[in-house]
Structure formats: structure tokens, C-alpha cells
């Protein structure tokens, strides 16, 4: 039995990850540390917290006294650091918060793990480490910057971040590698492309578009919609992380991506068409529409769910043009491959949102509306 400290698991990927672990592995006990910012929602993982195999603590990864006390109480074997400020648009508004959470928070976790796990020193003065411990950092392909029409990010692509978000994730990665090189800390890093799937906060492209369609609102596409992202179903990412934690080589970076490049405008058009199709084939889904115009057949109409909802808005500052991952290393070394193709994953995702509107209402009940009015006022 190993004990994992999983930070940020009330957010999108971390929540999917602990659900994946609890379903597929019996040899793991999980302690979650999450600050429950606007992006974290305890309800998302409420059913997973049983205080036996899965325990929850609210707190900041930057709070050294708290993190030290958790290490003392639970004797963690593995740390998986998902906790972060994760939205590029918010990082343009408030870069400092990203520096504090993503850089200082990560460095705090590294130091707490070092204090708890070092057992002594070798002849050269390097720390020696408790057997079987591992620090895993969940990073992003955005650290590599932006691609033109050709090529892929490999693990050797130079780091060249552009947004305050990606600059903060890059700095965190550099600290993780510095702790490996300087202290021989057993670390690994995964750099993944854009995830999609259940529990994705509706500020990111796909869940925002779904939400706006159901409300009959305009669908904001930045610039001309030609930017490309490489989409991966979230459970495939979770599987990759667990493979790297268990079998990945210490001190290594693994890129994770599914060869699923799509332009933003294609994603938006596909989402519109899929919602229209699902509501045609299964009219009972129309009950989740917030814009209700009754038709002569006694059902809410859906003819207005079409491309005319799209509105091109002012581009994001410093908007990266294209991300695309070369996942050869994780495929060849660890046998990872993405199981969910985009065509299947996007339908699963949209159906999840249609069936879980209560979750959307719960996570957007805070100052979400106020934030959006401010965000889009300038566009
Ligand atoms: P998210 O914004 O949905 O969730 C982040 C979680 O971290 C929330 O539960 C939040 O409450 C928590 N958190 C924030 N600050 C904290 C702090 N100081 N202390 C403790 N908890 C804190 O993010 P996500 O999309 O699930 O991303 C998770 C990780 O994966 C991030 O590190 C992100 O950079 C990385 N990543 C995301 C994607 C993607 O497509 N979403 C792709 C690649 C990598
Ligand atoms: P996002 O989901 O914010 O992820 P990231 O910026 O980390 O890739 O955005 C995905 C793409 O969609 C990105 O190119 C910006 C674009 N986008 C829009 O066009 N409209 C929107 O409302 C949002 C949120 C994003």
C-alpha cells in the first residue's frame, strides 16, 4: 500500500485522476490537498472521500507549516502536484497569482518533500532518499511555446513560454529538475496537451461553448479561430500520469498527447452540430435548454442551435498559434497510448454535461457571472 498526496484534486484533471486511481488500483491510499479556489469544487469528489482510502484537506500548497504537518501525519510515498492556477486568460489579468501558486507553491512542495524524505548523505554530499518515494509534477505542453504549421513538441524542444501561465509552469518545471540535479530528488514530469472531459470548469473552450449553447448565448471565438490545440480525453491523461509515477524513469520528462489536432473554429462547429444531433435523436435532452422557445410539436425548438451563434471576438494577447505533441517517448518506454478517439470522447463529454447540469450550476454559482461580464466587456 502506498500513500499519495494529490494536490489540486478538486479541480478538473486531479478529480478525474483520483476517480481513475480509486477505480483501477487497490494499492493506493490518497490524501487530497486543495485550496478550493473558484476552480475547485468539493462536490466533484464528495463521493470519493471516504476517510479510509481517500481523505480531504483544504489548504494551500504554499503553506509550509500545513504541508509539513501532512507529511508528518501521513508519511507520503508519492506526491502528485496538480494544484495550479490554470487559465491563460486569468494569467493575463493577474500574473502575480500565477507566480505565487504555480512557482512558489511548487517550490514549497519540493522543499517539504525533501525535508520528509531525505535519509542522509552519500560520499559526495548528495542527499540519499527513502526507498520508493517519488515527486511528480503535472505540467503542460504550453511550456514549449507555439508551433507554426509544421512539427511537434518533443521532450527536447527548447522551453519558450509566452503567457504568464506558461511562464509560471515552465519555472516550476525548472525547479523540479533543479531539485533532481542538485539534490538527486526522485522526480518525474509529464507535459500534456489540452484535456477535455467531465468536470472541466466552464471557462475553458469546450465546456464554455457547451454552456453558452444551452443558454442560447453567443460563442466567443478568439481571433479568426485558426489556432490549433491537440486534444486528449482526460482519462487517457490520468492513465499516462499513473504509468509515469509507477514505471517512468527518475529525472525524466514525458510528453503526453493524442495526435488530435483541431482548430478552435472546428471544435466550436463540431460542438454545435453534436448538441443539435443529440437533441434531435433524443428529444428528452431538450429539457436542459435554458433558452426555451416552444415549437408547434410541444417540444423546445433547436433550429437556433447553429453556426450563427458563433461570434469572432478580439484575440487573446500573445495567443499561441499551434500546440502539437510527439508522444513517442511515453509510447515506446511505457507502452502508453490514448484509448479514446476524439469523435467518441467529444460525444461522451457533451452527454456528460447534458446529464450533469446541476454540477455546472454548482460550480458557476459564485462570482462566475461577474467575472465573465468583466472578461468579455473588452472584447
Ligand atoms: P483546474 O484549474 O481545474 O484545477 C486546479 C485545482 O487546484 C483546483 O481544485 C484549485 O482549487 C486547486 N488550487 C489552486 N491553487 C491552489 C493552491 N494554492 N493550493 C492548493 N490547491 C490549489 O486545473 P486543471 O485543468 O485540472 O489542471 C491541473 C494541472 O494540470 C495544472 O497543473 C495544469 O497546469 C495542468 N495541465 C492542464 C491541462 C488542461 O488542459 N486543463 C493540460 C496540461 C496540463
Ligand atoms: P483554453 O480552453 O483556454 O485552453 P488553452 O488556452 O490553455 O489552450 O483555450 C483553448 C483555445 O480556445 C485557445 O486557442 C483559446 C481559444 N478560446 C476561444 O476561442 N474562446 C474562448 O472563449 C476560450 C475560453 C478559448
Short mmCIF file of C-alpha atoms and ligand atoms in Angstrom, two decimals:
data_model
loop_
_atom_site.label_atom_id
_atom_site.label_comp_id
_atom_site.label_asym_id
_atom_site.label_seq_id
_atom_site.Cartn_x
_atom_site.Cartn_y
_atom_site.Cartn_z
CA UNK A 1 0.00 0.00 0.00
CA UNK A 2 1.36 3.44 -0.95
CA UNK A 3 0.10 6.78 0.27
CA UNK A 4 -0.23 9.53 -2.35
CA UNK A 5 -0.53 13.23 -1.63
CA UNK A 6 -2.55 14.55 -4.56
CA UNK A 7 -2.79 18.34 -4.73
CA UNK A 8 -5.48 20.18 -6.71
CA UNK A 9 -7.76 17.12 -6.88
CA UNK A 10 -10.95 19.17 -6.50
CA UNK A 11 -10.19 20.59 -9.97
CA UNK A 12 -10.72 19.11 -13.41
CA UNK A 13 -7.82 16.72 -14.05
CA UNK A 14 -6.97 15.99 -10.42
CA UNK A 15 -10.57 14.90 -9.72
CA UNK A 16 -10.59 12.63 -12.76
CA UNK A 17 -7.24 11.26 -11.63
CA UNK A 18 -8.33 10.25 -8.13
CA UNK A 19 -11.51 8.67 -9.55
CA UNK A 20 -9.32 6.74 -12.02
CA UNK A 21 -6.98 5.62 -9.21
CA UNK A 22 -9.76 4.53 -6.87
CA UNK A 23 -11.41 2.56 -9.68
CA UNK A 24 -8.30 0.85 -11.05
CA UNK A 25 -5.82 0.44 -8.17
CA UNK A 26 -6.32 -1.09 -4.76
CA UNK A 27 -2.79 -0.48 -3.54
CA UNK A 28 -3.10 3.27 -3.10
CA UNK A 29 -4.36 5.49 -0.29
CA UNK A 30 -4.98 9.13 -1.27
CA UNK A 31 -4.75 12.35 0.68
CA UNK A 32 -6.06 15.36 -1.25
CA UNK A 33 -4.79 18.87 -0.55
CA UNK A 34 -6.81 21.57 -2.31
CA UNK A 35 -7.41 25.23 -1.55
CA UNK A 36 -10.87 25.15 -3.20
CA UNK A 37 -10.33 28.26 -5.29
CA UNK A 38 -13.01 29.23 -7.82
CA UNK A 39 -11.77 26.24 -9.90
CA UNK A 40 -12.02 23.67 -7.11
CA UNK A 41 -15.29 22.11 -6.04
CA UNK A 42 -15.58 19.72 -3.14
CA UNK A 43 -18.84 18.32 -4.55
CA UNK A 44 -16.89 16.94 -7.52
CA UNK A 45 -15.07 14.48 -5.28
CA UNK A 46 -17.50 14.24 -2.35
CA UNK A 47 -18.43 10.64 -3.18
CA UNK A 48 -14.75 9.63 -3.43
CA UNK A 49 -13.83 10.93 0.03
CA UNK A 50 -14.47 8.00 2.35
CA UNK A 51 -11.88 8.94 5.02
CA UNK A 52 -10.41 5.49 4.60
CA UNK A 53 -8.79 5.27 1.18
CA UNK A 54 -9.38 8.93 0.33
CA UNK A 55 -9.03 11.84 2.76
CA UNK A 56 -9.53 15.56 2.05
CA UNK A 57 -7.67 18.56 3.49
CA UNK A 58 -8.42 22.12 2.48
CA UNK A 59 -5.29 24.23 2.24
CA UNK A 60 -2.66 26.00 0.20
CA UNK A 61 0.29 24.20 -1.38
CA UNK A 62 2.28 27.30 -0.40
CA UNK A 63 1.53 26.85 3.31
CA UNK A 64 4.72 25.26 4.61
CA UNK A 65 3.52 24.52 8.15
CA UNK A 66 0.40 22.78 6.83
CA UNK A 67 2.27 20.74 4.21
CA UNK A 68 4.93 19.71 6.77
CA UNK A 69 2.22 18.57 9.17
CA UNK A 70 0.58 16.48 6.44
CA UNK A 71 3.91 14.80 5.63
CA UNK A 72 4.41 14.08 9.34
CA UNK A 73 0.91 12.65 9.75
CA UNK A 74 0.65 10.50 6.61
CA UNK A 75 4.26 9.59 5.67
CA UNK A 76 3.57 10.05 1.95
CA UNK A 77 5.33 7.82 -0.56
CA UNK A 78 4.29 9.83 -3.62
CA UNK A 79 3.40 13.46 -4.28
CA UNK A 80 1.47 14.38 -7.41
CA UNK A 81 1.21 18.12 -7.87
CA UNK A 82 -1.80 19.12 -9.95
CA UNK A 83 -2.59 22.26 -7.94
CA UNK A 84 -2.21 25.36 -10.05
CA UNK A 85 -3.85 28.42 -11.43
CA UNK A 86 -4.61 27.01 -14.87
CA UNK A 87 -6.33 29.54 -17.11
CA UNK A 88 -4.26 31.59 -19.56
CA UNK A 89 -6.82 34.45 -19.73
CA UNK A 90 -6.75 34.85 -15.95
CA UNK A 91 -2.94 34.86 -16.03
CA UNK A 92 -3.06 37.85 -18.37
CA UNK A 93 -5.25 39.65 -15.82
CA UNK A 94 -3.26 38.71 -12.71
CA UNK A 95 0.23 37.30 -13.39
CA UNK A 96 1.33 37.53 -9.75
CA UNK A 97 -1.18 34.98 -8.52
CA UNK A 98 0.24 32.52 -11.06
CA UNK A 99 3.75 33.15 -9.81
CA UNK A 100 2.69 32.61 -6.20
CA UNK A 101 0.66 29.42 -6.74
CA UNK A 102 2.50 27.77 -9.60
CA UNK A 103 6.12 28.65 -8.82
CA UNK A 104 6.31 29.34 -5.08
CA UNK A 105 3.70 26.67 -4.35
CA UNK A 106 5.65 24.05 -6.29
CA UNK A 107 8.93 25.01 -4.66
CA UNK A 108 7.26 24.74 -1.25
CA UNK A 109 6.02 21.22 -2.06
CA UNK A 110 9.50 20.23 -3.24
CA UNK A 111 11.12 21.50 -0.05
CA UNK A 112 8.56 19.83 2.20
CA UNK A 113 9.08 16.53 0.37
CA UNK A 114 12.86 16.93 0.63
CA UNK A 115 12.67 17.52 4.38
CA UNK A 116 10.44 14.47 4.87
CA UNK A 117 12.19 12.06 2.52
CA UNK A 118 15.94 12.62 2.86
CA UNK A 119 17.59 9.90 4.93
CA UNK A 120 21.24 11.02 4.93
CA UNK A 121 24.11 11.92 2.58
CA UNK A 122 26.28 9.94 0.19
CA UNK A 123 30.09 10.26 -0.06
CA UNK A 124 29.84 13.16 -2.49
CA UNK A 125 27.45 15.03 -0.22
CA UNK A 126 24.27 14.34 -2.22
CA UNK A 127 21.18 13.60 -0.14
CA UNK A 128 20.03 9.97 0.00
CA UNK A 129 16.29 9.30 -0.27
CA UNK A 130 13.80 6.97 1.36
CA UNK A 131 13.14 3.94 -0.86
CA UNK A 132 10.23 4.16 -3.28
CA UNK A 133 9.43 7.86 -2.91
CA UNK A 134 8.52 9.95 -5.94
CA UNK A 135 7.57 13.59 -6.66
CA UNK A 136 5.54 14.00 -9.83
CA UNK A 137 4.84 17.38 -11.42
CA UNK A 138 1.85 17.75 -13.74
CA UNK A 139 2.97 20.17 -16.43
CA UNK A 140 1.79 21.33 -19.82
CA UNK A 141 2.88 21.44 -23.45
CA UNK A 142 2.46 25.22 -23.24
CA UNK A 143 5.99 25.43 -21.75
CA UNK A 144 7.34 24.80 -25.27
CA UNK A 145 5.70 27.91 -26.71
CA UNK A 146 4.00 27.87 -30.09
CA UNK A 147 4.45 25.91 -33.31
CA UNK A 148 3.97 27.03 -36.91
CA UNK A 149 2.13 24.83 -39.38
CA UNK A 150 4.70 22.01 -39.18
CA UNK A 151 6.43 19.96 -36.47
CA UNK A 152 5.73 18.61 -32.98
CA UNK A 153 6.91 19.27 -29.43
CA UNK A 154 9.33 16.59 -28.22
CA UNK A 155 10.87 16.46 -24.74
CA UNK A 156 13.98 18.13 -26.27
CA UNK A 157 12.12 21.12 -27.70
CA UNK A 158 13.54 24.26 -26.03
CA UNK A 159 11.29 25.80 -23.37
CA UNK A 160 9.85 29.05 -24.74
CA UNK A 161 6.69 30.05 -22.85
CA UNK A 162 4.71 33.15 -23.84
CA UNK A 163 1.85 33.65 -21.39
CA UNK A 164 2.24 34.37 -17.67
CA UNK A 165 0.56 30.96 -17.11
CA UNK A 166 3.05 29.04 -19.24
CA UNK A 167 5.98 31.08 -17.87
CA UNK A 168 4.94 30.06 -14.34
CA UNK A 169 4.57 26.37 -15.31
CA UNK A 170 7.98 26.48 -17.01
CA UNK A 171 9.60 27.98 -13.92
CA UNK A 172 8.01 25.26 -11.79
CA UNK A 173 9.40 22.58 -14.14
CA UNK A 174 12.86 24.14 -13.90
CA UNK A 175 12.69 23.99 -10.10
CA UNK A 176 11.61 20.35 -10.22
CA UNK A 177 14.55 19.47 -12.46
CA UNK A 178 16.89 21.61 -10.33
CA UNK A 179 15.91 19.55 -7.26
CA UNK A 180 16.72 16.41 -9.21
CA UNK A 181 20.08 17.68 -10.47
CA UNK A 182 21.16 19.35 -7.21
CA UNK A 183 19.69 17.03 -4.59
CA UNK A 184 19.14 13.82 -6.61
CA UNK A 185 15.45 14.09 -5.74
CA UNK A 186 13.43 11.32 -7.44
CA UNK A 187 11.19 13.40 -9.69
CA UNK A 188 9.26 12.98 -12.92
CA UNK A 189 7.34 15.47 -15.07
CA UNK A 190 4.53 14.95 -17.58
CA UNK A 191 3.74 17.64 -20.15
CA UNK A 192 0.30 17.14 -21.58
CA UNK A 193 -1.70 18.80 -24.33
CA UNK A 194 -5.22 20.24 -23.86
CA UNK A 195 -7.52 17.91 -21.92
CA UNK A 196 -11.28 17.63 -22.29
CA UNK A 197 -13.89 15.54 -20.48
CA UNK A 198 -16.18 15.59 -17.40
CA UNK A 199 -15.76 18.15 -14.58
CA UNK A 200 -13.99 20.70 -16.83
CA UNK A 201 -14.65 24.20 -15.46
CA UNK A 202 -16.74 26.21 -17.92
CA UNK A 203 -14.14 28.90 -18.52
CA UNK A 204 -12.09 26.68 -20.87
CA UNK A 205 -13.13 26.43 -24.51
CA UNK A 206 -15.17 23.19 -24.72
CA UNK A 207 -17.25 23.43 -21.52
CA UNK A 208 -17.78 27.17 -22.05
CA UNK A 209 -19.13 26.57 -25.54
CA UNK A 210 -21.46 23.80 -24.30
CA UNK A 211 -22.77 26.06 -21.52
CA UNK A 212 -23.33 29.02 -23.83
CA UNK A 213 -25.14 26.90 -26.43
CA UNK A 214 -27.59 25.59 -23.82
CA UNK A 215 -28.22 29.19 -22.71
CA UNK A 216 -28.63 30.42 -26.30
CA UNK A 217 -25.69 32.79 -25.81
CA UNK A 218 -23.06 33.84 -28.34
CA UNK A 219 -20.00 31.59 -28.69
CA UNK A 220 -16.85 33.72 -28.43
CA UNK A 221 -14.07 32.59 -30.78
CA UNK A 222 -10.82 34.47 -30.30
CA UNK A 223 -9.25 36.00 -33.40
CA UNK A 224 -10.09 34.08 -36.56
CA UNK A 225 -10.46 30.68 -34.85
CA UNK A 226 -7.48 29.18 -36.70
CA UNK A 227 -5.43 28.40 -33.56
CA UNK A 228 -4.79 24.70 -33.15
CA UNK A 229 -4.87 22.64 -29.93
CA UNK A 230 -4.07 18.92 -29.57
CA UNK A 231 -6.99 17.46 -27.58
CA UNK A 232 -6.70 14.50 -25.21
CA UNK A 233 -9.50 12.79 -23.29
CA UNK A 234 -8.81 13.39 -19.60
CA UNK A 235 -8.84 9.71 -18.58
CA UNK A 236 -6.05 9.00 -21.07
CA UNK A 237 -4.02 11.70 -19.34
CA UNK A 238 -4.74 10.15 -15.93
CA UNK A 239 -3.55 6.77 -17.19
CA UNK A 240 -0.35 8.33 -18.51
CA UNK A 241 0.40 10.02 -15.17
CA UNK A 242 -0.06 6.78 -13.26
CA UNK A 243 2.20 4.89 -15.68
CA UNK A 244 4.91 7.52 -15.27
CA UNK A 245 4.59 7.53 -11.47
CA UNK A 246 4.92 3.73 -11.37
CA UNK A 247 7.33 2.98 -14.20
CA UNK A 248 8.78 6.25 -15.51
CA UNK A 249 12.49 6.85 -15.16
CA UNK A 250 13.52 9.28 -12.43
CA UNK A 251 14.65 12.68 -13.69
CA UNK A 252 12.73 12.30 -16.95
CA UNK A 253 10.10 14.35 -18.75
CA UNK A 254 7.33 12.58 -20.69
CA UNK A 255 5.15 14.36 -23.26
CA UNK A 256 1.53 13.19 -23.35
CA UNK A 257 -0.72 13.84 -26.34
CA UNK A 258 -3.10 12.06 -28.64
CA UNK A 259 -2.36 13.32 -32.18
CA UNK A 260 -5.73 15.04 -32.17
CA UNK A 261 -5.15 18.46 -33.63
CA UNK A 262 -8.18 20.64 -34.24
CA UNK A 263 -8.66 24.33 -34.95
CA UNK A 264 -10.80 26.20 -32.44
CA UNK A 265 -13.42 27.01 -35.02
CA UNK A 266 -13.71 23.31 -35.91
CA UNK A 267 -14.17 22.44 -32.22
CA UNK A 268 -16.93 25.03 -31.88
CA UNK A 269 -18.73 23.91 -35.06
CA UNK A 270 -18.47 20.25 -34.05
CA UNK A 271 -19.88 21.02 -30.59
CA UNK A 272 -22.84 22.89 -32.10
CA UNK A 273 -23.54 20.06 -34.57
CA UNK A 274 -23.23 17.36 -31.90
CA UNK A 275 -25.61 19.08 -29.47
CA UNK A 276 -28.09 19.60 -32.32
CA UNK A 277 -27.84 15.94 -33.35
CA UNK A 278 -28.19 14.60 -29.79
CA UNK A 279 -31.25 16.77 -29.19
CA UNK A 280 -32.78 15.62 -32.47
CA UNK A 281 -32.17 11.93 -31.78
CA UNK A 282 -33.03 12.14 -28.07
CA UNK A 283 -35.55 14.99 -27.60
CA UNK A 284 -35.58 14.45 -23.80
CA UNK A 285 -32.19 16.23 -23.73
CA UNK A 286 -34.03 19.45 -24.66
CA UNK A 287 -35.21 19.73 -21.07
CA UNK A 288 -31.75 21.10 -20.13
CA UNK A 289 -32.03 24.04 -22.54
CA UNK A 290 -32.06 27.37 -20.71
CA UNK A 291 -33.28 29.16 -23.83
CA UNK A 292 -36.73 27.73 -24.32
CA UNK A 293 -38.79 28.56 -27.42
CA UNK A 294 -41.68 26.11 -27.67
CA UNK A 295 -42.43 24.62 -31.10
CA UNK A 296 -45.77 23.54 -32.53
CA UNK A 297 -44.96 19.91 -31.66
CA UNK A 298 -44.91 20.84 -27.98
CA UNK A 299 -41.11 20.47 -27.69
CA UNK A 300 -38.50 23.23 -27.21
CA UNK A 301 -37.14 24.20 -30.64
CA UNK A 302 -33.49 23.67 -31.61
CA UNK A 303 -33.32 25.26 -35.05
CA UNK A 304 -31.47 28.21 -33.46
CA UNK A 305 -28.60 25.85 -32.43
CA UNK A 306 -26.48 26.60 -35.48
CA UNK A 307 -23.27 28.34 -36.55
CA UNK A 308 -24.92 31.76 -36.31
CA UNK A 309 -24.28 31.58 -32.55
CA UNK A 310 -20.55 31.99 -33.29
CA UNK A 311 -19.05 35.43 -32.73
CA UNK A 312 -15.45 36.29 -33.51
CA UNK A 313 -14.03 38.42 -30.70
CA UNK A 314 -10.78 40.28 -30.07
CA UNK A 315 -7.85 37.88 -29.97
CA UNK A 316 -6.13 36.79 -26.77
CA UNK A 317 -2.90 38.75 -26.16
CA UNK A 318 0.15 36.65 -27.12
CA UNK A 319 -2.16 33.87 -28.35
CA UNK A 320 -0.09 30.74 -29.16
CA UNK A 321 -0.93 29.58 -32.69
CA UNK A 322 -0.48 25.84 -32.52
CA UNK A 323 0.33 23.09 -29.98
CA UNK A 324 1.03 19.51 -31.07
CA UNK A 325 2.69 16.76 -29.04
CA UNK A 326 5.02 14.00 -30.17
CA UNK A 327 4.23 11.22 -27.63
CA UNK A 328 6.80 8.72 -28.97
CA UNK A 329 8.82 8.55 -25.74
CA UNK A 330 5.94 7.56 -23.43
CA UNK A 331 4.61 5.13 -26.05
CA UNK A 332 7.94 3.39 -26.57
CA UNK A 333 9.20 3.40 -22.96
CA UNK A 334 5.95 2.77 -21.08
CA UNK A 335 3.51 1.44 -23.67
CA UNK A 336 1.05 4.32 -23.16
CA UNK A 337 -1.44 5.11 -25.90
CA UNK A 338 -4.67 7.15 -25.93
CA UNK A 339 -7.72 4.87 -25.79
CA UNK A 340 -10.45 7.43 -26.55
CA UNK A 341 -10.52 8.92 -30.04
CA UNK A 342 -11.80 12.48 -30.30
CA UNK A 343 -15.02 11.61 -32.13
CA UNK A 344 -16.04 9.31 -29.26
CA UNK A 345 -14.64 11.49 -26.46
CA UNK A 346 -16.41 14.66 -27.52
CA UNK A 347 -19.81 12.92 -27.62
CA UNK A 348 -19.16 11.36 -24.18
CA UNK A 349 -18.17 14.78 -22.87
CA UNK A 350 -21.18 16.62 -24.27
CA UNK A 351 -23.55 13.93 -22.97
CA UNK A 352 -21.90 14.20 -19.55
CA UNK A 353 -22.65 17.94 -19.49
CA UNK A 354 -26.23 17.39 -20.67
CA UNK A 355 -26.71 14.91 -17.82
CA UNK A 356 -24.90 16.97 -15.17
CA UNK A 357 -26.30 20.48 -15.37
CA UNK A 358 -26.59 20.55 -11.57
CA UNK A 359 -22.78 20.34 -11.41
CA UNK A 360 -22.43 23.25 -13.86
CA UNK A 361 -24.83 25.33 -11.79
CA UNK A 362 -22.95 24.47 -8.60
CA UNK A 363 -19.51 25.47 -9.92
CA UNK A 364 -20.76 28.66 -11.56
CA UNK A 365 -22.79 29.86 -8.60
CA UNK A 366 -20.01 32.10 -7.18
CA UNK A 367 -18.76 35.24 -8.89
CA UNK A 368 -18.64 33.46 -12.29
CA UNK A 369 -21.16 35.73 -13.99
CA UNK A 370 -19.44 38.83 -12.72
CA UNK A 371 -16.09 37.53 -14.00
CA UNK A 372 -17.48 36.82 -17.46
CA UNK A 373 -19.13 40.18 -17.81
CA UNK A 374 -15.76 41.78 -16.99
CA UNK A 375 -13.74 39.39 -19.23
CA UNK A 376 -15.86 39.90 -22.31
CA UNK A 377 -16.55 43.59 -21.80
CA UNK A 378 -13.25 44.40 -23.52
CA UNK A 379 -13.76 42.02 -26.44
P1 LIG B 1 -8.12 23.38 -12.53
O1 LIG B 1 -7.99 24.87 -12.59
O2 LIG B 1 -9.39 22.75 -12.99
O3 LIG B 1 -7.89 22.88 -11.02
C1 LIG B 1 -6.87 23.39 -10.23
C2 LIG B 1 -7.12 22.91 -8.80
O4 LIG B 1 -6.03 23.40 -7.99
C3 LIG B 1 -8.41 23.46 -8.18
O5 LIG B 1 -9.08 22.42 -7.49
C4 LIG B 1 -7.93 24.53 -7.21
O6 LIG B 1 -8.78 24.70 -6.09
C5 LIG B 1 -6.57 23.97 -6.80
N1 LIG B 1 -5.64 25.01 -6.34
C6 LIG B 1 -5.37 26.21 -6.93
N2 LIG B 1 -4.47 26.88 -6.19
C7 LIG B 1 -4.15 26.10 -5.12
C8 LIG B 1 -3.26 26.23 -4.02
N3 LIG B 1 -2.53 27.33 -3.85
N4 LIG B 1 -3.18 25.21 -3.14
C9 LIG B 1 -3.94 24.10 -3.29
N5 LIG B 1 -4.80 23.91 -4.31
C10 LIG B 1 -4.90 24.91 -5.21
O7 LIG B 1 -6.87 22.82 -13.33
P2 LIG B 1 -6.75 21.50 -14.26
O8 LIG B 1 -7.20 21.86 -15.62
O9 LIG B 1 -7.32 20.36 -13.54
O10 LIG B 1 -5.17 21.36 -14.31
C11 LIG B 1 -4.48 20.57 -13.34
C12 LIG B 1 -2.98 20.63 -13.65
O11 LIG B 1 -2.76 20.13 -14.96
C13 LIG B 1 -2.42 22.05 -13.63
O12 LIG B 1 -1.14 21.98 -13.03
C14 LIG B 1 -2.32 22.42 -15.09
O13 LIG B 1 -1.26 23.33 -15.31
C15 LIG B 1 -2.02 21.08 -15.73
N6 LIG B 1 -2.47 20.89 -17.13
C16 LIG B 1 -3.76 21.19 -17.50
C17 LIG B 1 -4.17 20.94 -18.81
C18 LIG B 1 -5.59 21.19 -19.26
O14 LIG B 1 -5.91 21.00 -20.43
N7 LIG B 1 -6.51 21.54 -18.37
C19 LIG B 1 -3.26 20.44 -19.74
C20 LIG B 1 -1.94 20.16 -19.33
C21 LIG B 1 -1.58 20.39 -18.02
P1 LIG B 2 -8.44 27.24 -23.35
O1 LIG B 2 -9.51 26.23 -23.19
O2 LIG B 2 -8.47 28.48 -22.51
O3 LIG B 2 -7.06 26.46 -23.19
P2 LIG B 2 -5.53 26.96 -23.52
O4 LIG B 2 -5.53 28.43 -23.71
O5 LIG B 2 -4.79 26.54 -22.30
O6 LIG B 2 -5.14 26.21 -24.76
O7 LIG B 2 -8.45 27.71 -24.87
C1 LIG B 2 -8.32 26.78 -25.92
C2 LIG B 2 -8.28 27.57 -27.21
O8 LIG B 2 -9.57 28.18 -27.44
C3 LIG B 2 -7.28 28.72 -27.21
O9 LIG B 2 -6.70 28.83 -28.51
C4 LIG B 2 -8.12 29.95 -26.91
C5 LIG B 2 -9.46 29.60 -27.52
N1 LIG B 2 -10.66 30.14 -26.87
C6 LIG B 2 -11.64 30.82 -27.62
O10 LIG B 2 -11.50 30.99 -28.84
N2 LIG B 2 -12.76 31.28 -26.97
C7 LIG B 2 -12.94 31.12 -25.63
O11 LIG B 2 -13.97 31.59 -25.09
C8 LIG B 2 -11.93 30.42 -24.87
C9 LIG B 2 -12.08 30.24 -23.39
C10 LIG B 2 -10.82 29.95 -25.53
#
